[in-house]
CSV table of C-alpha atoms in Angstrom, one decimal:
chain,number,residue,atom,x,y,z
A,101,MET,CA,-31.5,-0.3,-19.5
A,102,THR,CA,-32.8,2.4,-17.2
A,103,PRO,CA,-31.3,2.7,-13.6
A,104,ASP,CA,-34.6,1.6,-12.0
A,105,GLN,CA,-34.6,-1.6,-14.2
A,106,TRP,CA,-31.0,-2.6,-13.3
A,107,PRO,CA,-31.6,-4.1,-9.8
A,108,THR,CA,-34.3,-6.5,-11.1
A,109,ALA,CA,-32.3,-7.4,-14.2
A,110,PHE,CA,-29.1,-8.0,-12.1
A,111,THR,CA,-31.0,-10.2,-9.7
A,112,GLY,CA,-32.5,-12.1,-12.6
A,113,ARG,CA,-29.1,-12.8,-14.0
A,114,ILE,CA,-28.0,-14.1,-10.6
A,115,ALA,CA,-31.1,-16.3,-10.4
A,116,HIS,CA,-30.4,-17.7,-13.9
A,117,ARG,CA,-26.9,-18.7,-12.9
A,118,MET,CA,-28.2,-20.2,-9.7
A,119,ARG,CA,-30.6,-22.3,-11.7
A,120,ASP,CA,-27.8,-23.5,-14.0
A,121,ALA,CA,-25.6,-24.3,-11.0
A,122,ARG,CA,-28.5,-26.2,-9.4
A,123,LYS,CA,-29.1,-28.3,-12.5
A,124,ALA,CA,-25.4,-28.9,-13.0
A,125,ALA,CA,-25.2,-30.2,-9.4
A,126,GLY,CA,-28.2,-32.5,-10.0
A,127,LEU,CA,-30.2,-30.8,-7.2
A,128,THR,CA,-33.9,-30.3,-7.0
A,129,MET,CA,-35.3,-27.1,-5.5
A,130,ALA,CA,-36.5,-29.1,-2.5
A,131,ALA,CA,-32.9,-30.3,-2.0
A,132,VAL,CA,-31.6,-26.8,-2.2
A,133,ALA,CA,-34.2,-25.6,0.3
A,134,GLN,CA,-33.3,-28.4,2.7
A,135,GLY,CA,-29.6,-27.4,2.3
A,136,CYS,CA,-30.5,-23.8,3.3
A,137,ALA,CA,-32.5,-25.0,6.3
A,138,ASP,CA,-29.6,-27.2,7.4
A,139,ARG,CA,-27.4,-24.1,7.3
A,140,GLY,CA,-29.8,-22.1,9.4
A,141,LEU,CA,-31.9,-20.4,6.8
A,142,PRO,CA,-35.3,-22.2,6.7
A,143,GLU,CA,-36.9,-19.2,5.2
A,144,VAL,CA,-35.4,-20.1,1.8
A,145,THR,CA,-38.2,-22.5,0.8
A,146,GLU,CA,-38.8,-24.5,-2.3
A,147,HIS,CA,-41.6,-22.0,-3.1
A,148,SER,CA,-39.3,-19.0,-2.7
A,149,LEU,CA,-36.7,-20.7,-5.0
A,150,LYS,CA,-39.4,-21.2,-7.6
A,151,ASN,CA,-40.3,-17.6,-7.5
A,152,LEU,CA,-36.6,-16.6,-7.7
A,153,GLU,CA,-35.8,-18.8,-10.7
A,154,SER,CA,-39.0,-17.8,-12.5
A,155,GLY,CA,-38.4,-14.0,-12.0
A,156,ARG,CA,-41.4,-13.4,-9.7
A,157,LYS,CA,-39.0,-12.7,-6.9
A,158,THR,CA,-36.9,-9.7,-7.9
A,159,SER,CA,-34.4,-9.5,-5.0
A,160,VAL,CA,-32.2,-11.7,-2.8
A,161,THR,CA,-30.6,-10.9,0.5
A,162,VAL,CA,-26.8,-11.0,0.9
A,163,ALA,CA,-27.3,-13.8,3.6
A,164,ASP,CA,-29.5,-15.9,1.3
A,165,PHE,CA,-27.1,-15.3,-1.6
A,166,PHE,CA,-24.0,-16.7,0.3
A,167,VAL,CA,-25.9,-19.7,1.7
A,168,LEU,CA,-27.3,-20.6,-1.7
A,169,ALA,CA,-23.9,-20.4,-3.2
A,170,ASP,CA,-22.6,-22.8,-0.5
A,171,VAL,CA,-25.5,-25.2,-1.0
A,172,LEU,CA,-24.9,-25.1,-4.8
A,173,GLY,CA,-21.2,-25.7,-4.3
A,174,VAL,CA,-20.0,-22.7,-6.4
A,175,PRO,CA,-17.9,-19.6,-5.5
A,176,PRO,CA,-20.3,-16.7,-4.9
A,177,VAL,CA,-18.5,-14.4,-7.3
A,178,THR,CA,-19.3,-16.7,-10.2
A,179,LEU,CA,-23.0,-16.2,-9.6
A,180,LEU,CA,-22.5,-12.4,-9.8
A,181,PHE,CA,-20.4,-12.3,-13.0
A,182,PRO,CA,-20.7,-14.9,-15.8
A,183,LEU,CA,-17.0,-15.2,-16.6
A,184,GLY,CA,-16.5,-17.3,-19.6
A,185,SER,CA,-20.0,-17.3,-20.8
A,186,ALA,CA,-20.6,-13.5,-21.3
A,187,ALA,CA,-18.2,-11.0,-22.7
A,188,THR,CA,-19.7,-8.0,-20.9
A,189,VAL,CA,-21.9,-7.3,-17.9
A,190,GLU,CA,-23.7,-4.2,-16.7
A,191,VAL,CA,-21.8,-4.0,-13.4
A,192,LEU,CA,-23.6,-0.9,-12.3
A,193,PRO,CA,-26.6,1.0,-13.8
A,194,GLY,CA,-25.5,2.2,-17.2
A,195,GLN,CA,-21.9,0.8,-16.8
A,196,GLU,CA,-21.3,-2.0,-19.3
A,197,VAL,CA,-17.8,-3.4,-18.9
A,198,SER,CA,-16.0,-6.7,-19.7
A,199,THR,CA,-17.0,-9.5,-17.4
A,200,TRP,CA,-13.3,-9.9,-16.3
A,201,ASP,CA,-13.0,-6.2,-15.5
A,202,ALA,CA,-16.2,-6.5,-13.4
A,203,LEU,CA,-15.0,-9.5,-11.5
A,204,THR,CA,-11.5,-8.0,-10.8
A,205,TRP,CA,-13.2,-4.8,-9.6
A,206,PHE,CA,-15.3,-6.8,-7.2
A,207,THR,CA,-12.4,-8.7,-5.8
A,208,GLY,CA,-10.0,-5.7,-5.6
A,209,GLU,CA,-7.7,-7.0,-8.4
A,210,ALA,CA,-8.4,-4.1,-10.8
A,211,PRO,CA,-5.2,-3.5,-12.7
A,212,VAL,CA,-3.3,-0.3,-12.0
A,213,ASP,CA,-0.2,1.4,-13.3
A,214,ARG,CA,1.6,1.2,-10.0
A,215,PRO,CA,1.5,-0.9,-6.8
A,216,ALA,CA,-1.4,-0.2,-4.5
A,217,THR,CA,-0.7,2.3,-1.7
A,218,GLU,CA,0.1,0.5,1.5
A,219,GLY,CA,-2.9,0.3,3.8
A,220,THR,CA,-5.5,0.5,1.1
A,221,ALA,CA,-8.1,-2.2,0.7
A,222,ARG,CA,-6.4,-3.4,-2.5
A,223,ASP,CA,-3.0,-3.5,-0.9
A,224,VAL,CA,-4.4,-5.7,1.9
A,225,LEU,CA,-6.0,-8.1,-0.7
A,226,ASP,CA,-2.7,-8.3,-2.5
A,227,VAL,CA,-0.8,-9.2,0.7
A,228,PHE,CA,-3.2,-12.0,1.5
A,229,ARG,CA,-3.0,-13.3,-2.1
A,230,GLN,CA,0.7,-13.3,-1.9
A,231,HIS,CA,0.5,-15.2,1.4
A,232,GLY,CA,-1.7,-17.8,-0.2
A,233,ASP,CA,0.8,-18.2,-3.1
A,234,LEU,CA,3.7,-18.6,-0.7
A,235,VAL,CA,1.9,-21.2,1.5
A,236,ALA,CA,1.1,-23.2,-1.6
A,237,GLY,CA,4.8,-23.0,-2.8
A,238,ALA,CA,6.2,-23.8,0.6
A,239,ALA,CA,3.9,-26.7,1.2
A,240,ALA,CA,4.8,-28.2,-2.2
A,241,SER,CA,8.5,-27.8,-1.9
A,242,THR,CA,8.5,-29.0,1.7
A,243,ALA,CA,6.6,-32.2,0.9
A,244,LEU,CA,8.9,-32.9,-2.1
A,245,ALA,CA,12.0,-32.4,0.1
A,246,ARG,CA,10.8,-34.8,2.7
A,247,GLU,CA,9.9,-37.4,0.1
A,248,ARG,CA,13.3,-37.1,-1.4
A,249,ARG,CA,14.9,-37.5,2.0
A,250,ARG,CA,12.7,-40.5,2.7
A,251,SER,CA,13.6,-42.2,-0.6
A,252,ALA,CA,17.3,-41.7,0.2
A,253,SER,CA,17.0,-43.2,3.7
A,254,THR,CA,15.2,-46.3,2.5
A,255,THR,CA,17.4,-47.5,-0.3
A,256,LEU,CA,20.0,-50.3,0.4
A,257,ASP,CA,22.2,-49.3,-2.6
A,258,ARG,CA,25.1,-47.3,-1.0
A,259,ALA,CA,26.0,-45.5,-4.2
A,260,ARG,CA,22.4,-44.6,-5.0
A,261,ARG,CA,21.9,-43.5,-1.4
A,262,THR,CA,24.8,-41.0,-1.7
A,263,THR,CA,23.3,-39.6,-4.9
A,264,LEU,CA,19.8,-39.4,-3.5
A,265,LEU,CA,21.0,-37.7,-0.4
A,266,GLN,CA,22.8,-35.0,-2.5
A,267,ARG,CA,19.6,-34.5,-4.4
A,268,ALA,CA,17.6,-34.3,-1.2
A,269,GLU,CA,19.8,-31.6,0.1
A,270,GLY,CA,19.1,-29.5,-3.0
A,271,TYR,CA,15.4,-29.9,-2.6
A,272,GLU,CA,15.7,-29.1,1.1
A,273,GLU,CA,17.5,-25.8,0.3
A,274,HIS,CA,14.8,-24.8,-2.0
A,275,ALA,CA,12.1,-25.6,0.6
A,276,PHE,CA,14.1,-23.7,3.2
A,277,GLU,CA,14.1,-20.6,1.1
A,278,ASP,CA,10.4,-20.9,0.4
A,279,CYS,CA,9.7,-21.2,4.1
A,280,GLN,CA,12.0,-18.3,5.0
A,281,GLU,CA,10.1,-16.1,2.5
A,282,LEU,CA,6.8,-17.2,4.0
A,283,ARG,CA,8.0,-16.5,7.6
A,284,ALA,CA,9.2,-13.0,6.5
A,285,LEU,CA,5.9,-12.1,5.0
A,286,ARG,CA,4.0,-13.3,8.0
A,287,ASN,CA,6.2,-11.3,10.3
A,288,ASN,CA,5.7,-8.2,8.1
A,289,MET,CA,1.9,-8.8,8.2
A,290,ARG,CA,2.0,-8.8,12.0
A,291,GLU,CA,4.1,-5.6,12.0
A,292,ARG,CA,1.3,-4.0,10.0
A,293,SER,CA,-1.3,-5.2,12.5
A,294,LEU,CA,-2.7,-7.8,10.0
A,295,VAL,CA,-3.6,-11.2,11.3
A,296,PRO,CA,-2.1,-13.9,9.0
A,297,PRO,CA,-4.2,-17.0,8.2
A,298,ALA,CA,-3.5,-20.1,10.1
A,299,LEU,CA,-0.9,-22.3,8.6
A,300,PRO,CA,-1.5,-25.9,7.5
A,301,ASP,CA,-0.2,-28.4,10.1
A,302,GLU,CA,2.8,-29.4,7.9
A,303,LEU,CA,4.0,-25.8,7.9
A,304,ALA,CA,3.3,-24.9,11.5
A,305,PHE,CA,7.0,-24.8,12.2
A,306,VAL,CA,7.3,-21.7,10.1
A,307,ASP,CA,5.9,-19.6,13.0
A,308,ASP,CA,8.3,-21.2,15.5
A,309,PRO,CA,11.2,-18.9,16.1
A,310,ASP,CA,13.3,-21.8,17.5
A,311,THR,CA,13.2,-23.8,14.2
A,312,SER,CA,15.4,-23.3,11.2
A,313,ASN,CA,12.5,-23.5,8.7
A,314,SER,CA,14.3,-26.5,7.1
A,315,PRO,CA,12.3,-29.6,6.2
A,316,GLY,CA,15.4,-31.6,6.7
A,317,ALA,CA,16.0,-30.2,10.2
A,318,ASP,CA,14.4,-33.3,11.8
A,319,LYS,CA,16.4,-35.8,9.7
């Protein structure tokens, strides 16, 4: 493929995946156009969608692309790179690479021999991915610890209550460590002038310096 052909071909592949996503969602072109209008882009009409899917329209704006992905209910990156359905993709004119390598390049996850240099774009992405992992872990362990404590407090069997309380303490210690690790990362992010994402309500206490970060602290 020549460089001047690449933009049209790349847009065509995106349009093909949009069509597949639309059909998988059971949406008509009219419904997609209405969804775009509801999101503030009335210029994405049923007619323009027909032209895009048929190949008569050979380009799509970034704004239209993101709104269409939202209407179709798919992550935008999956429209760019057909992971799982194509082994390779021409990510740039004349550069055919594996679809996975193209996707990780786009998201900043390209593998390297050593950790990313602090302050680089890839390093910032890595920090926020680590934050997401820690939030998920802390939320899961905290919920489990609270459930174990609740189970222990509601049983009328004295011997079983003792056993359950001991188990609950173990779960609470695990949750405590998860929350402490999350707090430390958030503090480090702020020291680097990065703004951490908002915490879910059940983990809001992590940012409170006056709490112990223990799910059992309120027992």
